Every structure is written in structure tokens, then in C-alpha cells.
Short mmCIF file of C-alpha atoms and ligand atoms in Angstrom, two decimals:
data_model
loop_
_atom_site.label_atom_id
_atom_site.label_comp_id
_atom_site.label_asym_id
_atom_site.label_seq_id
_atom_site.Cartn_x
_atom_site.Cartn_y
_atom_site.Cartn_z
CA MET F 1 13.46 -46.70 14.71
CA SER F 2 13.84 -45.63 11.01
CA SER F 3 13.29 -42.07 10.60
CA THR F 4 11.40 -42.79 7.32
CA THR F 5 9.28 -45.41 6.89
CA SER F 6 5.95 -45.62 4.20
CA ALA F 7 3.94 -46.11 6.57
CA GLU F 8 5.13 -42.50 8.09
CA SER F 9 4.49 -41.22 5.05
CA SER F 10 1.18 -39.34 4.80
CA PRO F 11 -0.82 -39.26 1.20
CA LEU F 12 0.71 -35.27 0.23
CA GLU F 13 4.56 -36.46 0.29
CA LEU F 14 5.60 -36.81 -3.67
CA SER F 15 7.96 -39.72 -3.70
CA GLY F 16 11.02 -39.00 -6.13
CA ASP F 17 9.57 -40.53 -9.13
CA GLU F 18 5.90 -38.93 -8.22
CA LEU F 19 7.79 -35.05 -8.13
CA ARG F 20 9.36 -36.52 -11.05
CA ARG F 21 6.51 -37.08 -13.20
CA LEU F 22 4.63 -34.19 -11.32
CA THR F 23 7.51 -31.92 -12.68
CA LYS F 24 7.46 -33.47 -16.04
CA LEU F 25 4.04 -32.94 -16.93
CA ALA F 26 4.17 -29.04 -15.47
CA ALA F 27 7.85 -28.10 -17.40
CA ASP F 28 5.89 -29.84 -20.17
CA ARG F 29 2.93 -27.33 -20.39
CA ILE F 30 5.21 -24.43 -19.22
CA ALA F 31 6.95 -24.80 -22.14
CA ASP F 32 4.57 -25.20 -24.88
CA HIS F 33 2.94 -22.14 -23.17
CA LEU F 34 6.53 -20.30 -23.58
CA ASP F 35 7.35 -21.06 -26.72
CA THR F 36 4.75 -19.84 -27.92
CA LEU F 37 3.67 -16.68 -26.56
CA GLY F 38 5.24 -14.25 -30.04
CA SER F 39 1.98 -16.33 -31.28
CA GLN F 40 -0.41 -15.51 -28.51
CA PRO F 41 -2.68 -13.34 -28.66
CA SER F 42 -1.19 -9.42 -26.72
CA PHE F 43 -4.49 -10.03 -24.63
CA GLY F 44 -7.04 -12.45 -24.40
CA THR F 45 -10.12 -11.17 -22.49
CA GLU F 46 -13.73 -11.76 -24.09
CA GLY F 47 -15.62 -14.45 -22.23
CA SER F 48 -13.42 -13.02 -18.81
CA GLU F 49 -16.91 -12.63 -16.61
CA ALA F 50 -18.25 -16.03 -18.52
CA LEU F 51 -14.59 -17.68 -17.41
CA ALA F 52 -14.78 -16.50 -13.65
CA ARG F 53 -17.98 -17.49 -12.87
CA SER F 54 -17.55 -20.86 -14.96
CA LEU F 55 -14.39 -21.38 -12.65
CA ARG F 56 -16.65 -20.96 -8.55
CA GLU F 57 -16.32 -24.69 -7.77
CA PRO F 58 -17.27 -26.27 -3.79
CA LEU F 59 -14.83 -27.21 -1.52
CA PRO F 60 -13.29 -30.05 -3.06
CA GLU F 61 -13.93 -33.43 -1.11
CA ARG F 62 -11.42 -35.59 -3.05
CA GLY F 63 -9.23 -34.89 -5.70
CA ALA F 64 -8.50 -34.83 -9.24
CA PRO F 65 -6.12 -36.41 -12.05
CA VAL F 66 -3.46 -33.09 -12.24
CA GLU F 67 -3.58 -33.65 -16.34
CA GLU F 68 -6.82 -32.74 -16.16
CA LEU F 69 -5.87 -29.76 -13.48
CA LEU F 70 -3.05 -28.38 -15.98
CA ALA F 71 -5.52 -28.22 -18.99
CA LEU F 72 -8.03 -26.54 -17.21
CA LEU F 73 -4.93 -23.64 -16.05
CA PHE F 74 -3.05 -23.77 -19.39
CA GLU F 75 -6.06 -24.03 -21.90
CA LYS F 76 -8.60 -22.40 -19.70
CA VAL F 77 -7.85 -19.95 -17.46
CA ILE F 78 -4.01 -18.72 -18.56
CA PRO F 79 -4.95 -17.44 -22.04
CA VAL F 80 -8.19 -15.24 -20.70
CA SER F 81 -5.78 -12.56 -19.64
CA PHE F 82 -3.36 -9.77 -20.47
CA ASN F 83 -0.05 -11.29 -22.50
CA THR F 84 2.51 -10.19 -19.55
CA ALA F 85 5.12 -12.02 -20.33
CA GLY F 86 4.35 -11.34 -24.47
CA PRO F 87 7.14 -9.49 -26.62
CA GLY F 88 3.82 -7.43 -27.60
CA TYR F 89 3.40 -6.18 -23.93
CA LEU F 90 4.58 -3.16 -23.90
CA ALA F 91 1.41 -1.86 -21.43
CA TYR F 92 1.33 -0.20 -18.09
CA ILE F 93 5.56 -1.50 -16.51
CA PRO F 94 6.12 -4.81 -18.36
CA GLY F 95 6.94 -7.49 -16.32
CA GLY F 96 8.74 -9.85 -17.55
CA GLY F 97 9.10 -13.30 -16.37
CA LEU F 98 12.45 -14.61 -16.80
CA PRO F 99 12.13 -18.81 -16.53
CA HIS F 100 15.20 -18.86 -14.69
CA ALA F 101 13.86 -17.45 -11.38
CA ALA F 102 10.73 -20.05 -11.48
CA VAL F 103 13.12 -22.68 -11.27
CA ALA F 104 14.61 -20.51 -8.20
CA ASP F 105 10.77 -20.62 -7.06
CA LEU F 106 10.02 -24.89 -7.66
CA ILE F 107 14.02 -25.46 -5.56
CA ALA F 108 12.73 -22.52 -2.77
CA ASP F 109 9.93 -23.52 -2.36
CA ALA F 110 10.79 -27.22 -2.07
CA THR F 111 13.32 -27.35 0.15
CA ASN F 112 11.27 -24.69 2.81
CA ARG F 113 13.87 -22.97 4.30
CA PHE F 114 13.11 -19.77 6.51
CA VAL F 115 15.26 -16.87 5.72
CA GLY F 116 13.60 -14.29 8.01
CA VAL F 117 16.11 -15.41 10.76
CA TRP F 118 19.58 -15.64 9.92
CA ALA F 119 20.00 -18.99 12.22
CA ALA F 120 17.51 -20.16 10.74
CA ALA F 121 19.05 -20.60 7.10
CA PRO F 122 22.44 -18.51 7.05
CA GLY F 123 23.61 -19.71 3.68
CA LEU F 124 20.13 -18.55 2.36
CA ALA F 125 20.47 -15.14 4.06
CA GLN F 126 23.65 -14.47 2.68
CA ILE F 127 22.67 -15.24 -0.91
CA GLU F 128 19.45 -12.96 -0.12
CA ALA F 129 21.84 -10.08 1.30
CA ASN F 130 24.04 -10.92 -1.61
CA VAL F 131 21.46 -9.73 -4.02
CA VAL F 132 20.83 -7.08 -1.21
CA ALA F 133 24.58 -6.02 -1.44
CA TRP F 134 24.35 -6.47 -5.58
CA PHE F 135 21.63 -3.41 -5.89
CA CYS F 136 23.02 -0.83 -2.88
CA GLU F 137 26.19 -1.62 -5.48
CA MET F 138 24.25 -0.64 -8.58
CA VAL F 139 23.07 2.83 -7.38
CA GLY F 140 26.63 3.12 -5.99
CA TYR F 141 25.71 3.08 -2.07
CA PRO F 142 28.68 2.42 0.43
CA PRO F 143 28.85 -0.28 2.01
CA SER F 144 26.99 0.40 5.46
CA ALA F 145 23.95 0.47 3.15
CA ARG F 146 21.40 -2.14 3.68
CA GLY F 147 18.40 -3.99 1.94
CA ILE F 148 15.67 -5.99 1.54
CA LEU F 149 13.41 -8.01 -1.04
CA THR F 150 9.33 -7.11 -0.67
CA SER F 151 6.81 -8.59 -2.58
CA GLY F 152 6.43 -5.36 -4.59
CA GLY F 153 7.44 -1.60 -5.13
CA SER F 154 3.88 -0.46 -3.41
CA LEU F 155 5.22 -2.67 -0.59
CA ALA F 156 8.88 -1.29 -0.77
CA ASN F 157 7.37 2.09 -1.20
CA PHE F 158 5.53 1.28 2.01
CA SER F 159 8.43 0.85 4.16
CA ALA F 160 10.40 3.35 3.57
CA LEU F 161 8.26 6.22 4.83
CA VAL F 162 7.67 4.05 7.77
CA THR F 163 11.26 4.41 7.58
CA ALA F 164 11.38 7.52 7.60
CA ARG F 165 8.89 9.07 9.54
CA ARG F 166 10.64 6.90 12.16
CA GLU F 167 14.05 8.80 11.65
CA ARG F 168 12.41 12.44 11.16
CA LEU F 169 8.85 12.82 13.30
CA PRO F 170 8.45 12.18 16.70
CA GLU F 171 5.98 9.06 18.07
CA ASN F 172 3.12 11.92 17.83
CA PHE F 173 3.37 12.59 13.71
CA LEU F 174 0.70 13.54 12.99
CA ALA F 175 2.19 17.39 12.12
CA GLY F 176 4.59 15.61 9.89
CA THR F 177 4.09 16.34 5.46
CA LEU F 178 5.78 14.66 2.72
CA TYR F 179 6.06 15.99 -1.06
CA ALA F 180 6.20 13.90 -4.60
CA SER F 181 5.78 15.01 -7.93
CA ASP F 182 1.91 14.71 -8.90
CA GLN F 183 3.15 12.38 -11.43
CA ALA F 184 4.73 10.12 -8.69
CA HIS F 185 3.38 6.45 -7.94
CA HIS F 186 -0.01 5.88 -6.07
CA SER F 187 1.63 4.02 -4.06
CA ILE F 188 3.04 6.42 -2.34
CA GLN F 189 0.07 8.15 -1.58
CA LYS F 190 -1.32 4.94 -0.70
CA ALA F 191 1.86 4.21 1.92
CA ALA F 192 1.60 7.43 3.75
CA ILE F 193 -2.35 6.64 4.56
CA LEU F 194 -1.60 3.43 5.70
CA ALA F 195 1.72 4.68 7.91
CA GLY F 196 -1.26 6.75 9.25
CA PHE F 197 -0.91 9.90 7.59
CA PRO F 198 -4.01 11.35 6.85
CA PRO F 199 -3.75 12.24 3.28
CA GLU F 200 -3.99 15.85 2.91
CA ASN F 201 -0.53 15.21 4.23
CA VAL F 202 0.85 13.93 1.80
CA ARG F 203 1.63 17.49 -0.73
CA GLU F 204 1.40 16.51 -4.43
CA ILE F 205 3.92 19.60 -5.95
CA PRO F 206 3.05 20.12 -10.26
CA SER F 207 5.35 18.94 -12.68
CA ASP F 208 6.68 21.43 -15.38
CA ALA F 209 6.60 20.67 -19.38
CA THR F 210 8.95 17.31 -18.83
CA PHE F 211 7.15 15.65 -15.84
CA ARG F 212 9.31 16.66 -13.52
CA ILE F 213 9.19 18.00 -10.49
CA ARG F 214 9.25 21.53 -9.82
CA LEU F 215 11.56 21.87 -7.44
CA ASP F 216 10.63 26.20 -7.47
CA VAL F 217 6.93 24.97 -5.58
CA LEU F 218 8.58 22.00 -4.18
CA GLU F 219 10.84 25.00 -1.60
CA GLN F 220 7.84 27.33 -1.03
CA ARG F 221 5.37 24.88 0.14
CA ILE F 222 8.05 23.41 2.62
CA ALA F 223 8.75 26.91 3.57
CA GLU F 224 4.56 27.47 4.10
CA ASP F 225 3.99 24.65 6.08
CA ARG F 226 6.94 25.69 8.26
CA VAL F 227 5.45 28.87 8.68
CA SER F 228 2.31 27.10 8.80
CA GLY F 229 4.05 23.87 11.98
CA ARG F 230 4.07 21.86 10.51
CA SER F 231 6.87 18.70 10.23
CA PRO F 232 8.27 18.65 6.75
CA PHE F 233 10.26 15.30 7.14
CA LEU F 234 10.24 13.33 3.02
CA VAL F 235 10.61 14.26 0.04
CA VAL F 236 9.89 11.66 -2.70
CA GLY F 237 12.06 11.29 -6.31
CA SER F 238 10.69 10.10 -8.85
CA ALA F 239 13.24 7.69 -11.51
CA GLY F 240 11.13 7.22 -13.53
CA THR F 241 6.81 7.99 -13.44
CA THR F 242 4.67 5.16 -14.50
CA ASN F 243 3.12 7.78 -16.73
CA THR F 244 5.98 8.52 -18.72
CA GLY F 245 9.25 7.66 -17.39
CA ALA F 246 10.72 11.00 -16.49
CA VAL F 247 12.82 11.36 -13.81
CA ASP F 248 12.93 14.27 -11.00
CA ASP F 249 16.38 16.22 -10.89
CA LEU F 250 18.09 13.76 -8.23
CA VAL F 251 20.61 15.93 -7.34
CA GLY F 252 17.73 19.56 -7.07
CA LEU F 253 15.98 17.14 -5.09
CA ALA F 254 19.12 15.89 -2.79
CA GLU F 255 20.42 19.70 -2.09
CA ILE F 256 16.84 20.76 -1.26
CA ALA F 257 16.60 17.91 1.61
CA LYS F 258 20.14 18.57 2.32
CA ARG F 259 19.26 21.82 3.29
CA GLU F 260 16.01 21.14 4.83
CA ARG F 261 16.97 18.38 6.53
CA LEU F 262 14.47 15.96 5.07
CA TRP F 263 14.86 12.39 4.34
CA VAL F 264 14.78 11.69 0.11
CA HIS F 265 12.90 8.22 -1.25
CA VAL F 266 13.69 7.95 -4.69
CA ASP F 267 11.06 5.87 -5.86
CA GLY F 268 13.00 3.55 -8.79
CA ALA F 269 10.30 0.51 -8.80
CA TYR F 270 10.10 1.30 -12.61
CA GLY F 271 13.54 2.85 -13.52
CA GLY F 272 16.41 2.40 -11.15
CA PHE F 273 18.00 -0.35 -12.86
CA PHE F 274 18.82 1.82 -15.89
CA VAL F 275 21.38 2.39 -13.98
CA LEU F 276 22.84 -0.11 -15.18
CA THR F 277 23.42 1.24 -18.36
CA GLU F 278 26.21 3.93 -18.89
CA GLU F 279 22.95 6.46 -20.17
CA GLY F 280 20.32 5.10 -17.51
CA LYS F 281 23.46 6.34 -14.50
CA ARG F 282 23.88 9.61 -16.88
CA THR F 283 19.73 10.37 -16.21
CA LEU F 284 19.46 9.25 -12.93
CA ALA F 285 22.46 11.15 -11.55
CA GLY F 286 22.08 12.05 -8.05
CA ILE F 287 20.57 8.40 -7.35
CA GLU F 288 22.92 7.40 -5.00
CA ARG F 289 22.18 10.16 -2.54
CA ALA F 290 18.95 9.34 -1.63
CA ASP F 291 18.83 7.98 1.44
CA SER F 292 16.06 5.70 0.28
CA ILE F 293 15.81 3.59 -2.86
CA VAL F 294 13.18 1.66 -4.23
CA LEU F 295 14.15 -0.96 -7.08
CA ASP F 296 11.59 -3.73 -8.93
CA PRO F 297 13.64 -6.61 -10.02
CA HIS F 298 10.21 -8.00 -10.85
CA LYS F 299 10.01 -5.10 -13.74
CA GLY F 300 13.80 -4.10 -14.08
CA LEU F 301 15.43 -7.20 -14.21
CA PHE F 302 12.27 -8.59 -15.73
CA LEU F 303 11.33 -11.09 -13.20
CA PRO F 304 7.99 -12.57 -11.80
CA TYR F 305 6.12 -10.95 -10.56
CA GLY F 306 5.70 -10.52 -6.96
CA THR F 307 9.89 -9.21 -6.24
CA GLY F 308 10.34 -5.22 -5.06
CA SER F 309 13.61 -3.85 -3.06
CA LEU F 310 13.73 -1.11 -0.52
CA LEU F 311 17.59 0.16 -0.27
CA VAL F 312 19.16 2.28 3.00
CA ARG F 313 21.98 4.46 2.86
CA ASP F 314 21.89 3.90 7.30
CA ALA F 315 21.03 0.31 7.59
CA GLY F 316 20.97 1.64 11.42
CA ALA F 317 16.88 3.34 10.64
CA LEU F 318 16.08 0.30 8.53
CA LYS F 319 16.18 -1.76 11.59
CA ARG F 320 15.03 1.23 13.66
CA ALA F 321 11.96 1.09 12.16
CA HIS F 322 10.65 -2.35 11.87
CA ALA F 323 12.80 -4.60 14.96
CA LEU F 324 11.29 -6.16 17.42
CA THR F 325 11.80 -9.53 19.48
CA ALA F 326 9.96 -12.16 20.91
CA ALA F 327 10.36 -14.78 23.72
CA TYR F 328 10.34 -17.75 21.63
CA LEU F 329 12.23 -16.08 18.59
CA PRO F 330 15.39 -17.11 18.65
CA THR F 331 18.41 -14.96 19.23
CA MET F 332 18.88 -12.45 16.87
CA ARG F 333 22.21 -11.83 15.30
CA ASP F 334 23.67 -7.84 15.76
CA GLU F 335 26.37 -7.24 13.40
CA HIS F 336 25.92 -5.79 10.24
CA GLU F 337 27.61 -8.60 8.34
CA PHE F 338 24.80 -11.15 9.42
CA VAL F 339 21.09 -10.04 8.47
CA ASP F 340 17.90 -11.26 10.17
CA PHE F 341 15.93 -10.31 7.75
CA CYS F 342 12.65 -10.03 9.85
CA GLN F 343 14.25 -7.58 11.63
CA ILE F 344 14.39 -4.67 8.62
CA SER F 345 11.47 -5.62 7.08
CA PRO F 346 7.30 -6.11 7.87
CA GLU F 347 8.02 -9.55 7.09
CA LEU F 348 8.58 -12.89 9.72
CA SER F 349 7.58 -16.12 7.44
CA ARG F 350 7.56 -15.82 3.90
CA ASP F 351 9.10 -17.23 0.68
CA TRP F 352 12.94 -16.91 0.40
CA ARG F 353 12.64 -14.34 -2.31
CA GLY F 354 16.89 -13.77 -3.36
CA LEU F 355 16.69 -17.17 -5.30
CA ARG F 356 15.06 -16.11 -7.45
CA VAL F 357 16.95 -12.79 -8.09
CA TRP F 358 20.21 -14.65 -7.43
CA LEU F 359 20.19 -17.46 -9.95
CA PRO F 360 19.34 -15.39 -12.75
CA ILE F 361 22.10 -13.29 -11.93
CA ARG F 362 24.97 -15.69 -11.60
CA MET F 363 23.80 -18.32 -14.29
CA HIS F 364 23.67 -15.10 -16.89
CA GLY F 365 26.07 -13.21 -15.59
CA ILE F 366 24.88 -9.09 -15.48
CA GLU F 367 26.77 -7.62 -18.52
CA VAL F 368 23.12 -9.17 -19.97
CA PHE F 369 20.90 -7.32 -18.35
CA ARG F 370 22.55 -4.49 -19.07
CA GLU F 371 22.41 -5.08 -22.36
CA ASN F 372 18.90 -5.79 -22.74
CA LEU F 373 17.88 -2.52 -21.16
CA ARG F 374 21.11 -0.73 -23.91
CA GLU F 375 18.09 -2.25 -26.23
CA LYS F 376 14.75 -0.76 -24.49
CA LEU F 377 16.55 2.60 -24.31
CA SER F 378 16.83 2.33 -27.65
CA LEU F 379 13.60 0.59 -28.93
CA ALA F 380 11.93 3.83 -27.01
CA ARG F 381 14.28 6.40 -29.10
CA TRP F 382 13.31 4.47 -32.58
CA ALA F 383 9.36 4.56 -31.61
CA ALA F 384 9.60 7.55 -30.96
CA ASP F 385 11.41 8.64 -34.16
CA GLU F 386 9.11 6.70 -36.31
CA LEU F 387 6.23 8.45 -34.54
CA GLU F 388 7.38 11.49 -35.29
CA LYS F 389 7.11 10.30 -39.30
CA ILE F 390 3.70 10.49 -39.16
CA ALA F 391 1.33 12.85 -39.72
CA GLY F 392 -0.70 13.38 -37.18
CA ILE F 393 0.90 12.67 -34.42
CA GLU F 394 1.97 14.82 -31.17
CA ILE F 395 4.80 13.38 -29.10
CA VAL F 396 3.84 14.36 -25.83
CA SER F 397 6.17 13.02 -23.66
CA ALA F 398 9.62 12.22 -25.06
CA PRO F 399 11.47 9.38 -24.11
CA GLN F 400 13.98 10.16 -21.00
CA LEU F 401 13.66 5.96 -20.20
CA SER F 402 12.00 3.27 -22.25
CA ILE F 403 8.36 5.44 -22.50
CA VAL F 404 7.37 7.35 -24.85
CA ALA F 405 3.14 8.89 -24.80
CA PHE F 406 1.83 10.52 -27.69
CA ARG F 407 -1.49 10.73 -29.26
CA LEU F 408 -3.53 11.67 -32.62
CA VAL F 409 -4.05 15.47 -32.69
CA LYS F 410 -6.18 17.03 -35.76
CA PRO F 411 -6.03 21.15 -35.44
CA GLY F 412 -8.94 23.10 -34.91
CA MET F 413 -10.15 19.90 -33.14
CA PRO F 414 -11.42 20.72 -29.31
CA GLU F 415 -9.65 18.54 -26.63
CA GLU F 416 -13.00 16.95 -25.65
CA GLU F 417 -13.25 15.50 -28.71
CA LEU F 418 -9.78 14.66 -28.58
CA ASN F 419 -9.82 12.58 -26.35
CA GLY F 420 -12.61 11.02 -27.75
CA LEU F 421 -10.48 9.96 -30.91
CA ASN F 422 -7.67 9.19 -28.63
CA ARG F 423 -9.74 6.34 -27.23
CA ARG F 424 -10.53 4.89 -30.55
CA PHE F 425 -7.36 5.28 -32.23
CA LEU F 426 -5.90 3.09 -28.74
CA GLU F 427 -8.68 0.14 -29.33
CA ARG F 428 -7.83 0.39 -32.68
CA ILE F 429 -3.73 -0.68 -32.47
CA ASN F 430 -5.14 -3.13 -29.60
CA ALA F 431 -7.59 -4.79 -32.44
CA ARG F 432 -4.93 -6.47 -34.34
CA LYS F 433 -3.76 -8.47 -30.85
CA ARG F 434 -0.33 -7.58 -31.93
CA VAL F 435 0.74 -5.21 -29.14
CA TYR F 436 -1.00 -4.34 -25.74
CA LEU F 437 -0.73 -0.59 -25.34
CA THR F 438 -2.43 1.16 -22.17
CA ALA F 439 -3.18 4.46 -21.33
CA THR F 440 -3.13 7.23 -19.58
CA THR F 441 -4.19 11.50 -18.52
CA LEU F 442 -1.35 13.94 -18.72
CA GLN F 443 -2.36 17.07 -17.67
CA GLY F 444 -6.24 16.78 -18.93
CA ARG F 445 -5.13 15.08 -22.63
CA PHE F 446 -5.32 11.34 -23.30
CA VAL F 447 -2.23 10.12 -24.10
CA LEU F 448 -1.93 6.41 -25.49
CA ARG F 449 1.79 5.66 -24.24
CA ILE F 450 4.19 2.91 -24.99
CA CYS F 451 6.17 0.93 -22.45
CA VAL F 452 9.17 -1.33 -23.91
CA LEU F 453 10.46 -3.30 -20.87
CA SER F 454 10.62 -6.62 -21.05
CA PHE F 455 13.42 -9.27 -22.61
CA ARG F 456 10.85 -10.55 -25.28
CA THR F 457 10.07 -7.11 -26.63
CA HIS F 458 13.03 -6.78 -30.12
CA ALA F 459 13.26 -4.61 -32.90
CA ALA F 460 10.62 -6.68 -34.70
CA ARG F 461 7.52 -6.80 -32.27
CA MET F 462 8.24 -2.48 -32.53
CA GLU F 463 8.71 -2.93 -35.84
CA MET F 464 4.69 -4.53 -35.96
CA CYS F 465 3.85 -2.02 -33.21
CA LEU F 466 4.61 0.92 -35.13
CA ASP F 467 2.65 -0.51 -38.58
CA ASP F 468 -0.39 -0.71 -35.81
CA ILE F 469 0.30 2.65 -35.32
CA ARG F 470 0.24 3.97 -38.68
CA VAL F 471 -2.99 1.83 -39.76
CA ALA F 472 -4.86 2.91 -37.18
CA ALA F 473 -3.47 6.46 -37.82
CA ALA F 474 -4.95 6.03 -40.96
CA GLU F 475 -7.73 4.83 -40.53
CA LEU F 476 -9.05 7.46 -38.37
CA SER F 477 -7.49 9.95 -40.80
C1 PLP U 501 7.38 4.17 -10.57
C2 PLP U 501 6.31 2.83 -9.88
N1 PLP U 501 6.86 2.78 -8.24
C3 PLP U 501 5.48 2.27 -7.40
C4 PLP U 501 5.59 0.98 -8.74
C5 PLP U 501 3.92 -0.24 -7.50
O1 PLP U 501 4.92 -1.02 -7.51
P1 PLP U 501 4.19 -2.82 -7.80
O2 PLP U 501 3.65 -2.85 -8.19
O3 PLP U 501 5.69 -3.55 -7.82
O4 PLP U 501 4.14 -2.72 -5.71
C6 PLP U 501 5.31 1.18 -9.72
C7 PLP U 501 4.91 0.08 -10.51
O5 PLP U 501 4.19 -0.11 -11.32
C8 PLP U 501 5.60 1.84 -10.76
O6 PLP U 501 5.01 2.31 -11.84
#
């Protein structure tokens, strides 16, 4: 019996020719989109509600031509959004979206192998394990370390927290307390709640004038908790906060954690990959002493959204927190050499994330990424220097990595009014749509921030950014 006959083929199957046609149509649209990213507005959310309403539709009984669907996506849907892949996106933490990774996803999805269990796709699992091993090498972890690729930093922080809980607390863990600064990303708080802790078990430690965790308060708080019968078990350090890119004293944290027998977790979702640069390595000194580290390739390696990672120094800890088997699963490998990702992560079936990291790095080599990260550090410093020259601008947080926070000030103006002034300042800068900036609140002050992280952001766009800031500042003076 022939294994493939046209009589057996499903209408859902694509012939080789049909697949080529479909991918060509999509690739043409994507290429046009990417080629014009720089001239597209930095955001375009006018008519967003009308658009969302216009897209509501019943379950379609019949299909539609793909040309029509691509036109809908590229002409109507995609333009109404923040231009997160564009060079002017200096908001939040920029992603990137290396197109090579999109090609990798196409290969991964079309071949659709199962990477959660080593036996099902050993070569694919090895490629993903290579990627994790590269990350471990970057942060200075020993070969015994291990890690997983996640959908993002939030899920990676969650698995880190569950691992720390499993290692340092008994089954009944509700006396456990954990510590993070008031600048830590909210995914830490969320992870703690999801892991079953009451929100108040997360001790928020104040930060200093440079937005780094106050180690003296941390020690005091741990001591108080011990006296009152609590079980301190985890301290979280930030390797680049979302607000300002502040890097906690990771050596100091490691020392305290050693004395207090706490698990140290470093959230390097935004800043961790700067360790690839000499300057970043100095700023992030001590990261290698952490028990676990989160790095987000969809930030610092410019990949598309959907790629985070968690690295754990003691591979056994990751396994103890996640391993379970079932009668219907294949035999798992016990050796360190071969990894069953389902045994060290919360997921079983999932996409082959490793390829979207592996392909761009193998195609370019890591030096290109390193150089790009160096450029981001120097662009942020340049922006801070230029901002200082503008009358009325106060630098609230100088770049420790690639974020600068600033605001307009007027002598004698009350804080409340300054906040309103800076909201208008932000609106005016963004109104030109060449860049898109966002704001945050730091110690009660509404501040604007520039976060340079996209591989598409270079000096020319930063000049535009500074021009727009100068114009807006002059209009409001
Ligand atoms: C410092 C930090 N940690 C964690 C996260 C959460 O990462 P994700 O959005 O990938 O879940 C972010 C996101 O910006 C972040 O900046």
C-alpha cells in the first residue's frame, strides 16, 4: 500500500507548490513591511476600538483567499499598534524581532517535532540544550548548570521561584518570606502569588537614590522575620530594572544570601545579556554567584516575543522542582548529558523555541550581538549627555545600562503640577511619531524614560529622539 496517495490527502494538506506559493505571498508582505519599518509611525492606535469591533466575526463555515486575509492583516490590523519592531520604539523594554527567528519558527512549526521529551527528537533537544549551555557560559555558570527556554521572563521568574521554594522550604511553605526591591518587576510578586504565597510574604525592600536595593534594610528585614518565626528563603536581585535599568549590588546580595542561607535569584530579563559586553560584565559583576538567573532573548538578543529563559546553577534543583513521569510517557533519560525538557520545566507539549535562538546566533556569530549591545549602551549614554544640555531637564536616573529617566522641571513648581507638565511633555514628544517613549513613577515623580534596546535603533533615530525632546521642551518652557 502506498503511504501517500492523493486519495488520502486532506484538504488541510498543502502540496509543495501550494506551500511555496503561500510562503512567497507571506514573505512578500513581510519584506515590504520590514523594509518600511523605519518610515512607519512609531505608534498608530487611532481608531483602535472601531478596528477591534470591525474584526469581530462568526466562526467561518467556508474559507477565504489568503490574499484577502494577508491584506486584512498587513493593511488594517498590524498598522494599528505600537510599532514595537521599529527603530523608534524606545518604550517599556523594546523587543526586536529578528526575522531569522521567524524563519526558524516556520521550520520548527512545519516540521512539528516534539522537543519536550529527548527520545522524541534527540537532535532538536540537543540544539535547544546548546542554546541554554551558551547562555550558562555567558553568565559564567559551571557546566553542571542547566536551564530551560520559556515563553518569557514572567514564566521564567515563576519557575525560578517554585524551584527556590522546593529547595529551601518544607512542603508546608507558608512561613516562607522572600525579598525583592521596590523596583523589582511585578512578575516576581505575581510568581509568588501563583506559587501559593500570600502577597504579604513578598517583602518589598526600599531602593537607594540610584534605585538599587538597600542591603542594610534587607538584612534588617530578614533578621526581624527570623525573630518573628518566619522562614526567609529567597532574595531576588535585579540585573537591570524595568524602570531605570538599575543593577542591584549582586555581590553584596550573594554575600548576604550566603550568610543567611537564602536562594539568590537574579532577574536579568532586561539587562542580563549585557554581560556579553566588557562594560556590562563589570556592571553585572556577581551575577555568576546567583542560584538562578532569568535572561530574556526576546529583549537582549532582539528575538521576537515569546522567548525567555531560566538558568539554574544546580541542575538537580530544577529537576526536583519539575520532574514527574506518567505511564504513557516514554522512558526519560537520567544522565546530565541528555535532557528531557519536560522533566525540568512546567511544560510538556510546546514549540521548539531553541531553533529561533540557535539559527540567528549560528548565522551571525555572537560578536554581532555583542557589538549591538555595546552600541545600545553608548547610545543611552549619549542620550543622557544630550539631555543634560537641554534647559529645564533633570536626569532622574543616569544610565546604568541602556535606560535613562528624566523629566522637565521648573523652579518653584509644585510636584503635582510638575507631574502634569511631564505628562504633556511626553504627549508632545510622541505626537511626532518618530519615536515612542513611555513614562513611569519614581519616588512619586512622573518621569519619562528612553530605553534603547532594539537592534534597529541607531544614532540617526536617537538624533530624531533628541530633536523631538528639544522641540517639546522649548514649547513647554
Ligand atoms: C526586569 C524584567 N523582569 C521580568 C520581565 C517580564 O518579562 P516578560 O514580559 O518576558 O514576561 C520584564 C519585562 O519587561 C522585565 O523588564
